[in-house]
Amino acid sequence: MPEHDSGALLAAIGAGVQACTRCDLYRHATQAVFGEGPVDARLMLVGECPGDQEDLQGRVFVGPAGRVLDRALADAGIDRARTWISNAVKHFKFEPRGRRRLHVKPDAGEITACRWWIDQEVRLVRPAMVVAMGATAARSLFGRVMTIGRERGRLLELPHGGNAWVTVHPSYVLRIEDGARAEEEYARFVDDLRQAAGHATETVSRPSGRLL
Ligand code: URA
């Protein structure tokens, strides 16, 4: 499919997701948050679902987890602007706690209901590598429960074909209280991103030193 067609289709699907009622999460969320990036991205990153900030701003990974992701992408030599970034579930799931909205993990039914959207993104962007960040993304992309510790660190194939890599969610790194362990896990996360990006391009290093 020509790139301009994919771009137009993605834009239409991204607008259409605002009307999604496939599960009940739309009832309390501010808006649906669709993926973003260039339609010719070679690398796609998939997270869980929008958080509080993403729900308000309508953009993926712009809150605290996004700041960890941005730092990790920079350390891995990956340009966020050249990457398609999305989530397995498009609406924020939360529990009100006073004036705060606490993130709640989407359940199996919500992940399944939302798979249609991420499948369209993978189909239209056709990235050389899809990275599932965390168990929710892995479950959505592979259609089964995946244990991150067992699956990470090696090249995998998606059920409909295409390269995939599994790693932790950036929030996982953010939640580790012990400083030394957090640094260690952060370094592993960066290494996963670097390896995944390395598979997404024949050019391991661009003149700029960036992978992508
Ligand atoms: N966590 C996610 O999984 N996705 C976001 O967009 C933000 C936080």
Tab-separated table of C-alpha atoms and ligand atoms in Angstrom:
chain	number	residue	atom	x	y	z
A	1	MET	CA	0.000	0.000	0.000
A	2	PRO	CA	1.467	3.419	-0.900
A	3	GLU	CA	2.685	5.365	2.119
A	4	HIS	CA	0.250	8.258	1.576
A	5	ASP	CA	-2.668	5.771	1.687
A	6	SER	CA	-1.387	4.263	4.944
A	7	GLY	CA	-0.978	7.754	6.388
A	8	ALA	CA	-4.524	8.745	5.439
A	9	LEU	CA	-5.926	5.490	6.795
A	10	LEU	CA	-4.022	5.853	10.054
A	11	ALA	CA	-5.308	9.397	10.440
A	12	ALA	CA	-8.880	8.185	9.818
A	13	ILE	CA	-8.501	5.307	12.277
A	14	GLY	CA	-6.924	7.663	14.814
A	15	ALA	CA	-9.984	9.901	14.532
A	16	GLY	CA	-12.341	6.911	14.634
A	17	VAL	CA	-10.961	5.636	17.926
A	18	GLN	CA	-12.600	8.605	19.653
A	19	ALA	CA	-15.954	6.928	19.045
A	20	CYS	CA	-14.812	3.544	20.379
A	21	THR	CA	-17.242	1.782	22.747
A	22	ARG	CA	-15.760	-1.727	22.423
A	23	CYS	CA	-15.336	-1.807	26.199
A	24	ASP	CA	-16.513	0.438	29.039
A	25	LEU	CA	-13.290	2.415	29.547
A	26	TYR	CA	-14.505	5.212	27.252
A	27	ARG	CA	-17.177	6.107	29.810
A	28	HIS	CA	-14.799	7.765	32.287
A	29	ALA	CA	-11.764	8.683	30.199
A	30	THR	CA	-11.327	12.203	28.817
A	31	GLN	CA	-10.500	10.912	25.353
A	32	ALA	CA	-8.939	7.997	23.524
A	33	VAL	CA	-5.204	8.292	22.925
A	34	PHE	CA	-4.011	6.886	19.607
A	35	GLY	CA	-0.436	6.122	18.588
A	36	GLU	CA	1.795	8.743	17.035
A	37	GLY	CA	4.880	8.921	14.885
A	38	PRO	CA	5.862	8.781	11.219
A	39	VAL	CA	3.943	6.300	9.059
A	40	ASP	CA	7.268	4.961	7.722
A	41	ALA	CA	8.694	4.285	11.202
A	42	ARG	CA	10.911	1.187	11.309
A	43	LEU	CA	10.484	0.842	15.055
A	44	MET	CA	7.182	0.665	16.941
A	45	LEU	CA	6.947	0.813	20.731
A	46	VAL	CA	3.796	-0.358	22.490
A	47	GLY	CA	2.937	0.453	26.103
A	48	GLU	CA	-0.035	-0.415	28.291
A	49	CYS	CA	-2.639	2.365	28.294
A	50	PRO	CA	-2.622	6.143	28.677
A	51	GLY	CA	-1.928	7.515	32.142
A	52	ASP	CA	-3.398	10.611	33.787
A	53	GLN	CA	-1.330	13.099	31.746
A	54	GLU	CA	-1.815	11.231	28.486
A	55	ASP	CA	-5.569	11.149	29.080
A	56	LEU	CA	-5.630	14.915	29.593
A	57	GLN	CA	-3.235	15.836	26.785
A	58	GLY	CA	-4.369	13.222	24.265
A	59	ARG	CA	-0.795	12.121	23.544
A	60	VAL	CA	1.113	8.944	24.341
A	61	PHE	CA	3.888	8.827	26.931
A	62	VAL	CA	3.965	12.473	27.997
A	63	GLY	CA	3.806	11.824	31.782
A	64	PRO	CA	6.356	10.363	34.237
A	65	ALA	CA	6.703	7.043	32.351
A	66	GLY	CA	7.204	9.072	29.188
A	67	ARG	CA	10.116	10.907	30.778
A	68	VAL	CA	11.815	7.584	31.582
A	69	LEU	CA	11.109	6.402	28.053
A	70	ASP	CA	12.527	9.598	26.529
A	71	ARG	CA	15.715	9.286	28.544
A	72	ALA	CA	16.055	5.592	27.641
A	73	LEU	CA	15.479	6.280	23.942
A	74	ALA	CA	18.146	8.974	23.983
A	75	ASP	CA	20.562	6.643	25.796
A	76	ALA	CA	19.808	3.873	23.281
A	77	GLY	CA	20.501	6.222	20.353
A	78	ILE	CA	16.897	6.175	19.124
A	79	ASP	CA	15.116	9.246	17.827
A	80	ARG	CA	11.584	9.386	19.270
A	81	ALA	CA	10.478	11.475	16.292
A	82	ARG	CA	11.303	8.550	13.963
A	83	THR	CA	9.439	5.997	16.090
A	84	TRP	CA	5.760	5.017	16.168
A	85	ILE	CA	4.678	4.958	19.819
A	86	SER	CA	1.359	3.564	20.950
A	87	ASN	CA	-0.488	1.621	23.614
A	88	ALA	CA	-2.300	-1.709	23.753
A	89	VAL	CA	-5.354	-0.019	25.282
A	90	LYS	CA	-6.492	3.399	24.120
A	91	HIS	CA	-8.448	4.723	27.122
A	92	PHE	CA	-7.137	5.562	30.601
A	93	LYS	CA	-8.288	3.116	33.278
A	94	PHE	CA	-8.268	4.555	36.780
A	95	GLU	CA	-9.753	4.585	40.235
A	96	PRO	CA	-10.585	7.978	41.762
A	97	ARG	CA	-8.737	8.518	45.047
A	98	GLY	CA	-9.692	11.930	46.411
A	99	ARG	CA	-8.644	14.420	43.725
A	100	ARG	CA	-6.214	11.944	42.167
A	101	ARG	CA	-6.855	9.312	39.540
A	102	LEU	CA	-4.871	6.154	40.214
A	103	HIS	CA	-3.898	4.042	37.233
A	104	VAL	CA	-5.449	0.541	37.118
A	105	LYS	CA	-4.189	-2.231	34.822
A	106	PRO	CA	-6.572	-3.042	31.948
A	107	ASP	CA	-8.060	-6.535	32.271
A	108	ALA	CA	-8.023	-9.348	29.702
A	109	GLY	CA	-11.411	-8.344	28.227
A	110	GLU	CA	-10.324	-4.730	27.745
A	111	ILE	CA	-7.038	-5.791	26.156
A	112	THR	CA	-8.877	-8.089	23.744
A	113	ALA	CA	-11.522	-5.468	22.930
A	114	CYS	CA	-8.791	-2.948	22.091
A	115	ARG	CA	-6.624	-5.269	19.993
A	116	TRP	CA	-8.331	-4.195	16.785
A	117	TRP	CA	-6.769	-0.732	17.018
A	118	ILE	CA	-3.190	-1.768	17.637
A	119	ASP	CA	-3.500	-4.447	14.951
A	120	GLN	CA	-4.410	-1.712	12.464
A	121	GLU	CA	-1.409	0.345	13.531
A	122	VAL	CA	0.954	-2.608	13.033
A	123	ARG	CA	-0.675	-3.445	9.688
A	124	LEU	CA	-0.422	0.115	8.342
A	125	VAL	CA	2.946	1.226	9.727
A	126	ARG	CA	4.541	-2.164	8.974
A	127	PRO	CA	7.538	-1.515	11.236
A	128	ALA	CA	10.621	-3.694	10.997
A	129	MET	CA	10.403	-4.238	14.760
A	130	VAL	CA	7.618	-3.988	17.336
A	131	VAL	CA	8.654	-3.660	20.982
A	132	ALA	CA	6.137	-4.741	23.608
A	133	MET	CA	6.852	-2.796	26.780
A	134	GLY	CA	5.335	-4.790	29.636
A	135	ALA	CA	2.918	-7.689	30.031
A	136	THR	CA	-0.193	-5.872	28.784
A	137	ALA	CA	1.455	-4.914	25.490
A	138	ALA	CA	2.886	-8.419	25.082
A	139	ARG	CA	-0.499	-10.009	25.747
A	140	SER	CA	-2.161	-7.726	23.223
A	141	LEU	CA	0.424	-8.210	20.476
A	142	PHE	CA	0.882	-11.964	20.904
A	143	GLY	CA	-2.700	-12.770	21.916
A	144	ARG	CA	-1.596	-14.784	24.918
A	145	VAL	CA	-0.168	-14.323	28.399
A	146	MET	CA	3.588	-13.756	28.224
A	147	THR	CA	6.132	-13.793	31.038
A	148	ILE	CA	8.423	-10.845	30.403
A	149	GLY	CA	11.378	-12.361	32.283
A	150	ARG	CA	11.238	-15.463	30.095
A	151	GLU	CA	10.646	-13.787	26.737
A	152	ARG	CA	12.837	-10.701	26.866
A	153	GLY	CA	16.281	-10.520	25.327
A	154	ARG	CA	15.654	-12.439	22.096
A	155	LEU	CA	14.095	-11.936	18.710
A	156	LEU	CA	10.454	-13.082	18.584
A	157	GLU	CA	7.879	-13.328	15.809
A	158	LEU	CA	4.389	-11.848	16.022
A	159	PRO	CA	1.461	-14.226	15.328
A	160	HIS	CA	0.805	-12.576	11.927
A	161	GLY	CA	4.518	-12.282	11.162
A	162	GLY	CA	7.024	-9.535	11.817
A	163	ASN	CA	9.812	-9.074	14.314
A	164	ALA	CA	9.064	-8.380	17.939
A	165	TRP	CA	10.991	-7.763	21.120
A	166	VAL	CA	9.651	-7.886	24.657
A	167	THR	CA	10.879	-5.719	27.499
A	168	VAL	CA	9.634	-4.144	30.707
A	169	HIS	CA	7.357	-1.122	30.876
A	170	PRO	CA	9.174	2.125	31.783
A	171	SER	CA	6.878	2.469	34.836
A	172	TYR	CA	8.431	-0.714	36.184
A	173	VAL	CA	11.809	1.030	36.297
A	174	LEU	CA	10.189	4.112	37.822
A	175	ARG	CA	8.657	2.105	40.681
A	176	ILE	CA	11.901	0.512	41.900
A	177	GLU	CA	12.852	2.261	45.125
A	178	ASP	CA	16.364	0.940	45.555
A	179	GLY	CA	18.615	3.323	43.589
A	180	ALA	CA	21.222	0.784	42.506
A	181	ARG	CA	18.613	-1.731	41.355
A	182	ALA	CA	16.703	0.965	39.532
A	183	GLU	CA	19.869	1.936	37.638
A	184	GLU	CA	20.526	-1.714	36.794
A	185	GLU	CA	16.989	-2.253	35.487
A	186	TYR	CA	17.124	1.024	33.612
A	187	ALA	CA	20.347	-0.119	31.907
A	188	ARG	CA	18.686	-3.438	30.931
A	189	PHE	CA	15.713	-1.523	29.525
A	190	VAL	CA	18.045	0.687	27.452
A	191	ASP	CA	19.901	-2.398	26.269
A	192	ASP	CA	16.625	-4.031	25.143
A	193	LEU	CA	15.680	-0.908	23.199
A	194	ARG	CA	19.133	-0.745	21.613
A	195	GLN	CA	19.030	-4.407	20.570
A	196	ALA	CA	15.505	-4.114	19.193
A	197	ALA	CA	16.463	-1.019	17.197
A	198	GLY	CA	19.574	-2.810	15.960
A	199	HIS	CA	17.336	-5.493	14.435
A	200	ALA	CA	15.111	-2.817	12.912
A	201	THR	CA	17.882	-1.430	10.766
A	202	GLU	CA	20.752	-2.888	8.797
A	203	THR	CA	22.738	0.219	9.626
A	204	VAL	CA	23.718	-0.453	13.184
A	205	SER	CA	25.080	3.025	13.632
A	206	ARG	CA	24.218	6.143	11.661
A	207	PRO	CA	26.859	8.868	11.193
A	208	SER	CA	25.110	10.741	13.991
A	209	GLY	CA	25.731	7.781	16.303
A	210	ARG	CA	21.986	7.148	16.399
A	211	LEU	CA	20.554	3.726	15.690
A	212	LEU	CA	17.347	5.104	14.216
B	1	URA	N1	1.942	4.327	30.307
B	1	URA	C1	1.635	3.720	29.140
B	1	URA	O1	1.623	2.508	29.044
B	1	URA	N2	1.350	4.475	28.106
B	1	URA	C2	1.355	5.794	28.145
B	1	URA	O2	1.064	6.429	27.129
B	1	URA	C3	1.690	6.395	29.364
B	1	URA	C4	1.978	5.651	30.436
